Short mmCIF file of C-alpha atoms in Angstrom, two decimals:
data_model
loop_
_atom_site.label_atom_id
_atom_site.label_comp_id
_atom_site.label_asym_id
_atom_site.label_seq_id
_atom_site.Cartn_x
_atom_site.Cartn_y
_atom_site.Cartn_z
CA UNK Z 1 28.88 49.91 39.54
CA UNK Z 2 26.56 48.79 36.76
CA UNK Z 3 22.87 48.33 37.55
CA UNK Z 4 22.94 44.82 36.06
CA UNK Z 5 26.21 42.89 36.29
CA UNK Z 6 26.95 39.72 34.42
CA UNK Z 7 29.86 37.37 35.08
CA UNK Z 8 31.91 36.18 33.36
CA UNK Z 9 32.16 38.57 30.40
CA UNK Z 10 33.72 35.92 28.23
CA UNK Z 11 33.94 32.16 28.60
CA UNK Z 12 35.22 29.33 26.50
CA UNK Z 13 34.11 25.87 27.51
CA UNK Z 14 34.20 22.36 26.11
CA UNK Z 15 31.31 20.34 24.79
CA UNK Z 16 29.58 18.42 27.55
CA UNK Z 17 30.69 20.69 30.39
CA UNK Z 18 28.25 22.29 32.79
CA UNK Z 19 28.55 26.04 32.96
CA UNK Z 20 26.85 28.75 34.98
CA UNK Z 21 26.39 32.37 33.99
CA UNK Z 22 25.61 34.75 36.80
CA UNK Z 23 23.61 37.95 36.95
CA UNK Z 24 23.14 40.38 39.79
CA UNK Z 25 21.25 43.67 39.92
CA UNK Z 26 21.16 46.69 42.17
CA UNK Z 27 17.93 48.19 40.80
CA UNK Z 28 15.63 46.37 43.20
CA UNK Z 29 13.51 45.09 40.33
CA UNK Z 30 11.40 41.99 40.80
CA UNK Z 31 11.48 40.83 37.22
CA UNK Z 32 14.59 39.27 35.70
CA UNK Z 33 15.22 37.73 32.30
CA UNK Z 34 17.80 35.73 30.38
CA UNK Z 35 18.15 36.25 26.63
CA UNK Z 36 20.34 34.71 23.98
CA UNK Z 37 21.55 36.55 20.89
CA UNK Z 38 23.11 34.93 17.84
CA UNK Z 39 25.12 37.02 15.38
CA UNK Z 40 22.96 39.36 13.31
CA UNK Z 41 19.75 38.27 15.00
CA UNK Z 42 17.44 39.62 17.66
CA UNK Z 43 17.17 38.42 21.24
CA UNK Z 44 15.49 35.15 22.14
CA UNK Z 45 13.99 34.71 25.60
CA UNK Z 46 15.35 31.71 27.53
CA UNK Z 47 13.83 32.07 31.00
CA UNK Z 48 12.23 34.76 33.10
CA UNK Z 49 11.34 35.20 36.74
CA UNK Z 50 8.80 37.50 38.37
CA UNK Z 51 10.07 36.85 41.88
CA UNK Z 52 12.18 34.38 43.83
CA UNK Z 53 9.46 31.72 43.78
CA UNK Z 54 8.41 32.22 40.19
CA UNK Z 55 10.36 30.80 37.23
CA UNK Z 56 9.01 30.64 33.70
CA UNK Z 57 10.27 29.13 30.47
CA UNK Z 58 10.81 31.33 27.47
CA UNK Z 59 10.84 30.38 23.82
CA UNK Z 60 14.16 28.47 23.85
CA UNK Z 61 14.54 26.93 27.32
CA UNK Z 62 15.66 23.43 26.22
CA UNK Z 63 19.20 22.73 27.38
CA UNK Z 64 19.12 25.55 29.94
CA UNK Z 65 18.09 25.90 33.56
CA UNK Z 66 17.94 28.85 35.93
CA UNK Z 67 18.05 29.64 39.61
CA UNK Z 68 16.74 32.75 41.33
CA UNK Z 69 18.79 32.71 44.50
CA UNK Z 70 17.56 36.08 45.72
CA UNK Z 71 15.69 39.06 44.36
CA UNK Z 72 18.97 40.43 43.09
CA UNK Z 73 20.50 37.25 41.64
CA UNK Z 74 19.45 35.16 38.65
CA UNK Z 75 21.77 32.46 37.29
CA UNK Z 76 21.62 30.61 34.00
CA UNK Z 77 23.10 27.11 33.66
CA UNK Z 78 23.90 25.05 30.62
CA UNK Z 79 23.68 21.48 31.88
CA UNK Z 80 25.77 19.97 29.10
CA UNK Z 81 27.08 22.60 26.74
CA UNK Z 82 26.95 22.02 23.01
CA UNK Z 83 28.54 24.07 20.20
CA UNK Z 84 25.24 25.53 18.96
CA UNK Z 85 24.86 27.22 22.36
CA UNK Z 86 27.73 29.48 21.38
CA UNK Z 87 26.15 32.92 21.59
CA UNK Z 88 25.97 36.21 23.45
CA UNK Z 89 23.86 35.94 26.60
CA UNK Z 90 22.12 38.88 28.23
CA UNK Z 91 20.49 39.25 31.59
CA UNK Z 92 17.88 41.97 32.05
CA UNK Z 93 15.62 43.39 34.68
CA UNK Z 94 12.33 45.15 34.12
CA UNK Z 95 10.10 47.44 36.11
CA UNK Z 96 7.94 50.41 35.39
CA UNK Z 97 6.84 51.89 32.14
CA UNK Z 98 10.25 52.26 30.52
CA UNK Z 99 10.98 48.58 30.51
CA UNK Z 100 14.21 46.73 30.42
CA UNK Z 101 17.68 47.30 31.83
CA UNK Z 102 20.22 44.96 30.30
CA UNK Z 103 23.60 43.78 31.47
CA UNK Z 104 26.70 43.98 29.30
CA UNK Z 105 26.44 40.39 28.20
CA UNK Z 106 28.44 37.17 28.44
CA UNK Z 107 30.08 35.90 25.30
CA UNK Z 108 30.06 32.10 25.51
CA UNK Z 109 31.97 29.85 23.15
CA UNK Z 110 31.48 26.09 23.26
CA UNK Z 111 34.23 24.14 21.51
CA UNK V 1 1.39 42.13 21.41
CA UNK V 2 1.24 44.19 18.26
CA UNK V 3 3.33 42.83 15.40
CA UNK V 4 5.96 45.31 14.26
CA UNK V 5 7.74 45.69 10.95
CA UNK V 6 10.86 47.78 10.46
CA UNK V 7 13.59 47.85 7.83
CA UNK V 8 16.37 45.33 8.35
CA UNK V 9 19.15 47.80 7.60
CA UNK V 10 19.88 51.42 6.70
CA UNK V 11 22.98 53.33 5.74
CA UNK V 12 23.63 57.00 6.37
CA UNK V 13 26.48 59.49 6.41
CA UNK V 14 27.73 61.51 9.32
CA UNK V 15 25.78 64.70 9.89
CA UNK V 16 22.60 63.50 8.21
CA UNK V 17 19.23 63.04 9.85
CA UNK V 18 18.09 59.42 9.97
CA UNK V 19 14.46 58.35 10.13
CA UNK V 20 13.56 54.75 10.95
CA UNK V 21 9.92 53.83 10.52
CA UNK V 22 8.15 51.04 12.35
CA UNK V 23 4.76 49.71 11.26
CA UNK V 24 2.36 48.39 13.89
CA UNK V 25 -1.08 48.11 12.33
CA UNK V 26 -2.73 46.25 15.22
CA UNK V 27 -1.57 48.53 18.02
CA UNK V 28 -3.95 48.45 21.00
CA UNK V 29 -5.38 51.42 22.83
CA UNK V 30 -3.15 50.99 25.89
CA UNK V 31 0.03 50.30 23.91
CA UNK V 32 3.04 52.55 23.95
CA UNK V 33 5.82 52.63 21.37
CA UNK V 34 9.28 52.14 22.83
CA UNK V 35 12.61 52.19 21.03
CA UNK V 36 15.80 50.57 22.18
CA UNK V 37 19.34 50.95 20.85
CA UNK V 38 21.97 48.21 20.89
CA UNK V 39 25.64 48.83 20.26
CA UNK V 40 27.82 45.86 19.23
CA UNK V 41 28.47 43.45 22.09
CA UNK V 42 26.31 45.46 24.49
CA UNK V 43 22.79 44.97 25.78
CA UNK V 44 19.96 47.07 24.35
CA UNK V 45 19.23 50.32 26.13
CA UNK V 46 16.08 52.44 26.25
CA UNK V 47 16.19 55.57 24.13
CA UNK V 48 12.65 56.90 23.77
CA UNK V 49 8.99 56.12 24.35
CA UNK V 50 5.77 57.70 23.19
CA UNK V 51 2.03 57.28 22.95
CA UNK V 52 0.98 59.85 20.38
CA UNK V 53 2.14 62.93 18.48
CA UNK V 54 5.76 63.82 19.14
CA UNK V 55 8.26 63.09 21.86
CA UNK V 56 11.77 64.51 21.97
CA UNK V 57 14.69 63.90 24.28
CA UNK V 58 18.41 64.53 24.14
CA UNK V 59 19.00 61.47 21.96
CA UNK V 60 16.11 61.27 19.50
CA UNK V 61 12.62 62.28 18.48
CA UNK V 62 9.66 60.00 18.04
CA UNK V 63 6.84 60.90 15.68
CA UNK V 64 3.51 59.10 15.96
CA UNK V 65 0.64 59.94 13.59
CA UNK V 66 -2.94 60.21 14.78
CA UNK V 67 -3.87 56.66 13.76
CA UNK V 68 -0.81 55.29 15.65
CA UNK V 69 -0.34 52.52 13.08
CA UNK V 70 3.25 53.52 12.53
CA UNK V 71 5.96 55.52 14.21
CA UNK V 72 9.20 57.13 13.13
CA UNK V 73 12.37 57.34 15.17
CA UNK V 74 14.39 60.36 14.12
CA UNK V 75 18.08 60.72 14.92
CA UNK V 76 19.35 64.22 14.19
CA UNK V 77 22.80 64.70 12.69
CA UNK V 78 24.09 61.17 13.22
CA UNK V 79 27.70 60.40 13.99
CA UNK V 80 29.73 57.21 13.65
CA UNK V 81 28.84 56.38 17.24
CA UNK V 82 25.17 56.07 16.30
CA UNK V 83 25.99 52.87 14.40
CA UNK V 84 23.81 50.35 16.19
CA UNK V 85 20.72 48.17 15.95
CA UNK V 86 17.44 49.90 16.75
CA UNK V 87 14.45 47.94 18.04
CA UNK V 88 10.84 49.07 17.94
CA UNK V 89 8.64 47.55 20.65
CA UNK V 90 4.90 48.08 20.93
CA UNK V 91 2.92 47.21 24.03
CA UNK V 92 2.29 48.28 27.58
CA UNK V 93 5.55 47.99 29.51
CA UNK V 94 3.60 48.20 32.76
CA UNK V 95 1.87 44.93 31.88
CA UNK V 96 4.30 42.32 33.15
CA UNK V 97 2.39 39.50 31.54
CA UNK V 98 3.72 40.71 28.21
CA UNK V 99 7.13 39.49 27.14
CA UNK V 100 8.36 41.77 24.43
CA UNK V 101 10.06 40.38 21.36
CA UNK V 102 13.34 41.93 20.33
CA UNK V 103 13.28 40.93 16.67
CA UNK V 104 16.10 41.60 14.22
CA UNK V 105 15.63 45.36 14.53
CA UNK V 106 17.08 47.89 12.10
CA UNK V 107 20.84 47.82 11.69
CA UNK V 108 21.98 51.41 11.11
CA UNK V 109 25.42 51.93 9.64
CA UNK V 110 26.78 55.48 9.73
CA UNK V 111 29.53 56.08 7.23
CA UNK V 112 32.17 58.82 7.36
#
């Protein structure tokens, strides 16, 4: 099993729908992150969490919300999806000096 | 966090050595240089980290001059499967107050 698992891998949804992307990890790391990547660009930080009781906004949090249900689970929700939220979404954990472990990504299309 | 500058894209041919340089003029004393690799439709993955001089692993080498204001990622004898985006990050990964920026990176295209 992968260290960081994201579900679903692909999702097509309609404008205005609420959608949740899920992330779970088996690494036992405290720190978890959600990133968004648009084609040809780098990764933009949406939200991050240092533990279950700690949630922080990243650089592009508008239109998104998160829930840290347990140390191992960190979910990202789009309250009312819009087409410009079409992107590749990555969950990551981080601990120690080597940094980040990323999931395989969720490709979201909003039509 | 130290600002980094790296080329947006590079082309190479199979079997060649590829060197990607990252500039980080305002690197701090406690900062390390860490490189990540991202294949299409996958998350970035750690490939190498260094503080000074030279570091080598099974994937790449990292050269850091004495002034540490730049670093060079070296990929020996690249193959088509090395086509990816390479990100240079500078900072102290142990410092969780730092959120590292994965900018556009360097898009390496390996041609047959």
